[in-house]
Amino acid sequence: MKSLFDYQKVFGNWMECPEFVRLINSGYFKLLIKFVKDNYKENECFPVNTSDIFNVFKTSSYKDIKVVILGDKPYYNVESNGYAFASNNQYTCKIGCQNVRNSIENYKKNVEFEFDFSLKKWTNQKVLLLNRSLTISKVKENNHIHAWNKFNAAIINIIIDNNPGVIFALWGKEQSEFLLKAIPDRKLIHCYTLECNNPKSKYLFKKDWSNDCFNKINAIIEENNGIEEIIKW
């Protein structure tokens, strides 16, 4: 777990944000890291590679984010890579990632395309794929989410403060509820929020997951910044 403490390497550009630096220097963050380390010692946890836990920060800038897709937790899968709804292996990826891929196919109107299940193509276009819980234990579902709540609430506020007009795609009722608790009402006017079902949960009811979230995101971006800035899903 030593890599977690090489802050400049792990968090990159985020270390230029004073609010973020205060967060990771806080007593709360030290307790959070201890909690994560202890759980990785005692249980099977995901992402398997601890160096992947903070991947969303390595590949983003705190003041250059167009879209935040908010999920719940990593997959219980060795291919979980630290990005919400992503997988390093298309053949072992969970149903949530498959549903996202199928929805993109519908968005592209069945035109042939090659889908990147790691979703790094999205992150390269200023899309932040953030889970409410950056880690998870296989022993008990959702047992890490409470530990990460304060951290991610702070991250969301930093994003809104530094990215006026940022779009939050809230994939799941719990994500919508979390966002409303995380930010003051006065900040809601500085961002867009789009809500839809969690692509993981739809599998439980044997229904397809499809929505016009991708169209809506690009419509907002095109209106505010021009068509050249839309996300190439």
Coordinates of C-alpha atoms in Angstrom, one line a residue:
M1 CA 0.0 0.0 0.0
K2 CA 3.0 2.3 -0.1
S3 CA 1.9 3.7 -3.4
L4 CA -1.1 5.3 -1.8
F5 CA 1.2 7.7 0.1
D6 CA 3.2 9.0 -2.9
Y7 CA 0.7 11.8 -3.1
Q8 CA 2.2 13.6 -6.1
K9 CA 2.2 10.4 -8.1
V10 CA -1.2 9.3 -7.0
F11 CA -3.1 12.6 -7.2
G12 CA -1.1 14.6 -9.8
N13 CA -2.8 17.9 -10.7
W14 CA -5.2 17.6 -7.8
M15 CA -2.2 18.5 -5.5
E16 CA -2.4 22.0 -6.8
C17 CA -5.9 22.5 -5.3
P18 CA -5.6 23.9 -1.7
E19 CA -8.9 22.3 -0.6
F20 CA -7.8 18.9 -1.8
V21 CA -4.5 19.2 0.0
R22 CA -6.3 20.1 3.2
L23 CA -8.5 17.0 2.7
I24 CA -5.7 14.5 2.3
N25 CA -3.7 16.1 5.2
S26 CA -6.7 15.8 7.5
G27 CA -7.1 13.3 10.4
Y28 CA -10.1 11.9 8.6
F29 CA -8.1 10.9 5.5
K30 CA -5.4 9.3 7.6
L31 CA -8.1 7.2 9.3
L32 CA -9.6 6.4 5.9
I33 CA -6.3 5.1 4.6
K34 CA -5.8 3.0 7.7
F35 CA -9.3 1.5 7.3
V36 CA -8.5 0.6 3.7
K37 CA -5.1 -0.9 4.5
D38 CA -6.6 -3.0 7.4
N39 CA -9.4 -4.3 5.1
Y40 CA -7.0 -5.3 2.4
K41 CA -4.9 -7.2 4.9
E42 CA -7.9 -9.0 6.4
N43 CA -10.3 -9.6 3.4
E44 CA -10.4 -9.9 -0.4
C45 CA -10.9 -6.4 -1.6
F46 CA -11.3 -4.6 -5.0
P47 CA -9.7 -3.2 -7.0
V48 CA -7.2 -6.0 -6.4
N49 CA -4.3 -3.7 -7.2
T50 CA -4.2 -0.9 -4.6
S51 CA -2.4 1.3 -7.1
D52 CA -5.7 1.4 -9.0
I53 CA -7.8 2.8 -6.1
F54 CA -7.1 6.5 -7.0
N55 CA -6.9 6.1 -10.8
V56 CA -9.6 8.7 -11.4
F57 CA -7.3 11.3 -10.0
K58 CA -4.2 10.2 -11.9
T59 CA -6.0 10.8 -15.2
S60 CA -7.9 14.0 -14.5
S61 CA -7.4 17.7 -13.6
Y62 CA -9.5 19.1 -10.8
K63 CA -10.3 22.2 -12.8
D64 CA -10.8 20.7 -16.2
I65 CA -13.7 18.3 -15.9
K66 CA -16.7 18.2 -18.3
V67 CA -18.7 15.3 -17.0
V68 CA -18.8 13.3 -13.8
I69 CA -20.5 9.9 -14.0
L70 CA -21.3 8.9 -10.5
G71 CA -21.5 5.2 -9.6
D72 CA -21.7 3.2 -6.4
K73 CA -18.8 0.8 -5.9
P74 CA -16.2 -1.2 -7.8
Y75 CA -17.1 -4.6 -9.3
Y76 CA -16.3 -7.7 -7.3
N77 CA -13.8 -8.6 -10.1
V78 CA -10.1 -8.9 -10.6
E79 CA -10.4 -6.7 -13.7
S80 CA -11.9 -3.8 -11.8
N81 CA -9.6 -0.8 -12.6
G82 CA -10.7 2.0 -10.3
Y83 CA -13.1 3.7 -12.8
A84 CA -16.8 3.5 -12.2
F85 CA -18.5 0.9 -14.5
A86 CA -15.2 0.0 -16.2
S87 CA -13.4 -3.3 -16.7
N88 CA -9.9 -4.1 -18.0
N89 CA -11.2 -7.3 -19.7
Q90 CA -14.3 -7.3 -21.9
Y91 CA -14.7 -11.1 -21.5
T92 CA -14.9 -11.0 -17.7
C93 CA -16.6 -7.6 -17.2
K94 CA -19.8 -7.5 -15.2
I95 CA -23.3 -6.9 -16.5
G96 CA -23.2 -3.2 -15.7
C97 CA -20.4 -2.6 -18.1
Q98 CA -22.1 -4.7 -20.7
N99 CA -25.3 -2.7 -20.3
V100 CA -23.3 0.5 -20.8
R101 CA -21.8 -0.9 -24.0
N102 CA -25.2 -1.9 -25.3
S103 CA -26.6 1.5 -24.5
I104 CA -23.8 3.2 -26.5
E105 CA -24.6 0.9 -29.4
N106 CA -28.1 2.2 -29.3
Y107 CA -26.8 5.7 -29.1
K108 CA -24.7 5.1 -32.2
K109 CA -27.8 3.7 -33.9
N110 CA -26.2 0.2 -34.4
V111 CA -23.3 1.5 -36.4
E112 CA -20.3 -0.9 -35.9
F113 CA -17.8 0.4 -33.4
E114 CA -15.1 -0.9 -31.0
F115 CA -16.0 -0.3 -27.4
D116 CA -13.3 0.3 -24.9
F117 CA -14.5 -1.6 -21.7
S118 CA -11.7 0.1 -19.7
L119 CA -13.5 3.4 -20.4
K120 CA -10.1 5.2 -20.7
K121 CA -11.3 6.7 -23.9
W122 CA -13.9 8.6 -21.9
T123 CA -11.4 9.7 -19.2
N124 CA -9.2 11.1 -21.9
Q125 CA -12.0 13.4 -22.8
K126 CA -12.4 14.9 -19.3
V127 CA -15.0 12.5 -18.1
L128 CA -14.6 11.6 -14.4
L129 CA -15.8 8.0 -13.6
L130 CA -16.2 8.3 -9.8
N131 CA -17.6 5.6 -7.5
R132 CA -19.1 6.6 -4.2
S133 CA -16.9 3.9 -2.7
L134 CA -13.4 3.6 -4.2
T135 CA -12.9 0.2 -2.6
I136 CA -15.1 -2.7 -1.6
S137 CA -14.7 -5.9 0.4
K138 CA -16.1 -9.2 -0.8
V139 CA -17.0 -10.1 2.7
K140 CA -19.9 -7.7 3.1
E141 CA -21.6 -5.6 0.4
N142 CA -21.4 -1.8 0.7
N143 CA -19.3 -2.1 3.9
H144 CA -16.8 0.6 2.6
I145 CA -19.2 3.2 1.3
H146 CA -19.7 4.9 4.7
A147 CA -15.9 5.4 5.0
W148 CA -15.7 7.1 1.6
N149 CA -18.7 9.4 2.0
K150 CA -16.9 12.4 3.4
F151 CA -14.0 12.1 0.9
N152 CA -16.3 12.0 -2.1
A153 CA -18.5 14.8 -0.8
A154 CA -15.4 17.0 -0.6
I155 CA -14.4 15.9 -4.1
I156 CA -17.8 16.8 -5.6
N157 CA -17.6 20.3 -4.0
I158 CA -14.1 20.8 -5.3
I159 CA -15.3 19.9 -8.8
I160 CA -18.3 22.2 -8.8
D161 CA -16.2 25.1 -7.4
N162 CA -13.7 24.8 -10.2
N163 CA -15.8 23.6 -13.1
P164 CA -18.8 25.9 -13.7
G165 CA -21.4 24.1 -15.8
V166 CA -20.1 20.6 -15.0
I167 CA -22.5 17.8 -15.8
F168 CA -23.3 15.1 -13.2
A169 CA -24.7 11.9 -14.6
L170 CA -26.2 10.1 -11.6
W171 CA -26.5 6.4 -12.3
G172 CA -28.8 5.2 -9.6
K173 CA -31.2 6.6 -7.0
E174 CA -28.5 6.4 -4.3
Q175 CA -26.1 8.5 -6.3
S176 CA -28.8 11.2 -6.7
E177 CA -29.5 11.2 -3.0
F178 CA -25.8 11.4 -2.2
L179 CA -25.2 14.4 -4.4
L180 CA -28.0 16.3 -2.9
K181 CA -26.6 15.7 0.6
A182 CA -23.0 16.4 -0.5
I183 CA -23.5 20.0 -1.8
P184 CA -25.3 23.1 -0.5
D185 CA -28.5 24.0 -2.5
R186 CA -26.8 27.2 -3.6
K187 CA -24.3 25.3 -5.6
L188 CA -26.9 23.4 -7.7
I189 CA -27.2 26.4 -10.0
H190 CA -23.6 25.9 -11.0
C191 CA -23.9 22.4 -12.4
Y192 CA -26.2 20.2 -14.4
T193 CA -27.7 16.9 -13.1
L194 CA -29.0 14.0 -15.1
E195 CA -30.5 11.0 -13.4
C196 CA -31.1 7.5 -14.6
N197 CA -31.2 3.9 -13.3
N198 CA -28.0 2.1 -12.3
P199 CA -27.0 -0.1 -15.2
K200 CA -26.0 -2.8 -12.7
S201 CA -29.4 -2.9 -11.0
K202 CA -31.4 -3.4 -14.1
Y203 CA -30.0 -6.8 -14.5
L204 CA -31.8 -7.9 -11.3
F205 CA -35.1 -7.3 -13.1
K206 CA -34.0 -8.8 -16.4
K207 CA -34.5 -5.6 -18.2
D208 CA -32.3 -3.8 -20.7
W209 CA -30.5 -0.7 -19.6
S210 CA -30.8 2.1 -22.1
N211 CA -31.3 5.8 -21.7
D212 CA -30.7 9.0 -23.5
C213 CA -28.1 10.2 -21.0
F214 CA -25.3 10.3 -23.6
N215 CA -27.5 12.4 -26.0
K216 CA -28.4 14.8 -23.2
I217 CA -24.8 15.2 -22.0
N218 CA -23.6 16.1 -25.5
A219 CA -26.6 18.4 -26.1
I220 CA -25.6 20.5 -23.1
I221 CA -21.9 20.5 -24.1
E222 CA -22.7 21.5 -27.7
E223 CA -25.0 24.3 -26.5
N224 CA -22.5 25.7 -24.1
N225 CA -19.1 25.0 -25.8
G226 CA -19.7 24.0 -29.4
I227 CA -20.0 20.7 -31.2
E228 CA -16.3 20.2 -31.3
E229 CA -16.3 19.7 -27.5
I230 CA -18.8 16.9 -27.3
I231 CA -17.8 13.5 -25.9
K232 CA -17.0 10.8 -28.4
W233 CA -18.6 7.9 -26.6

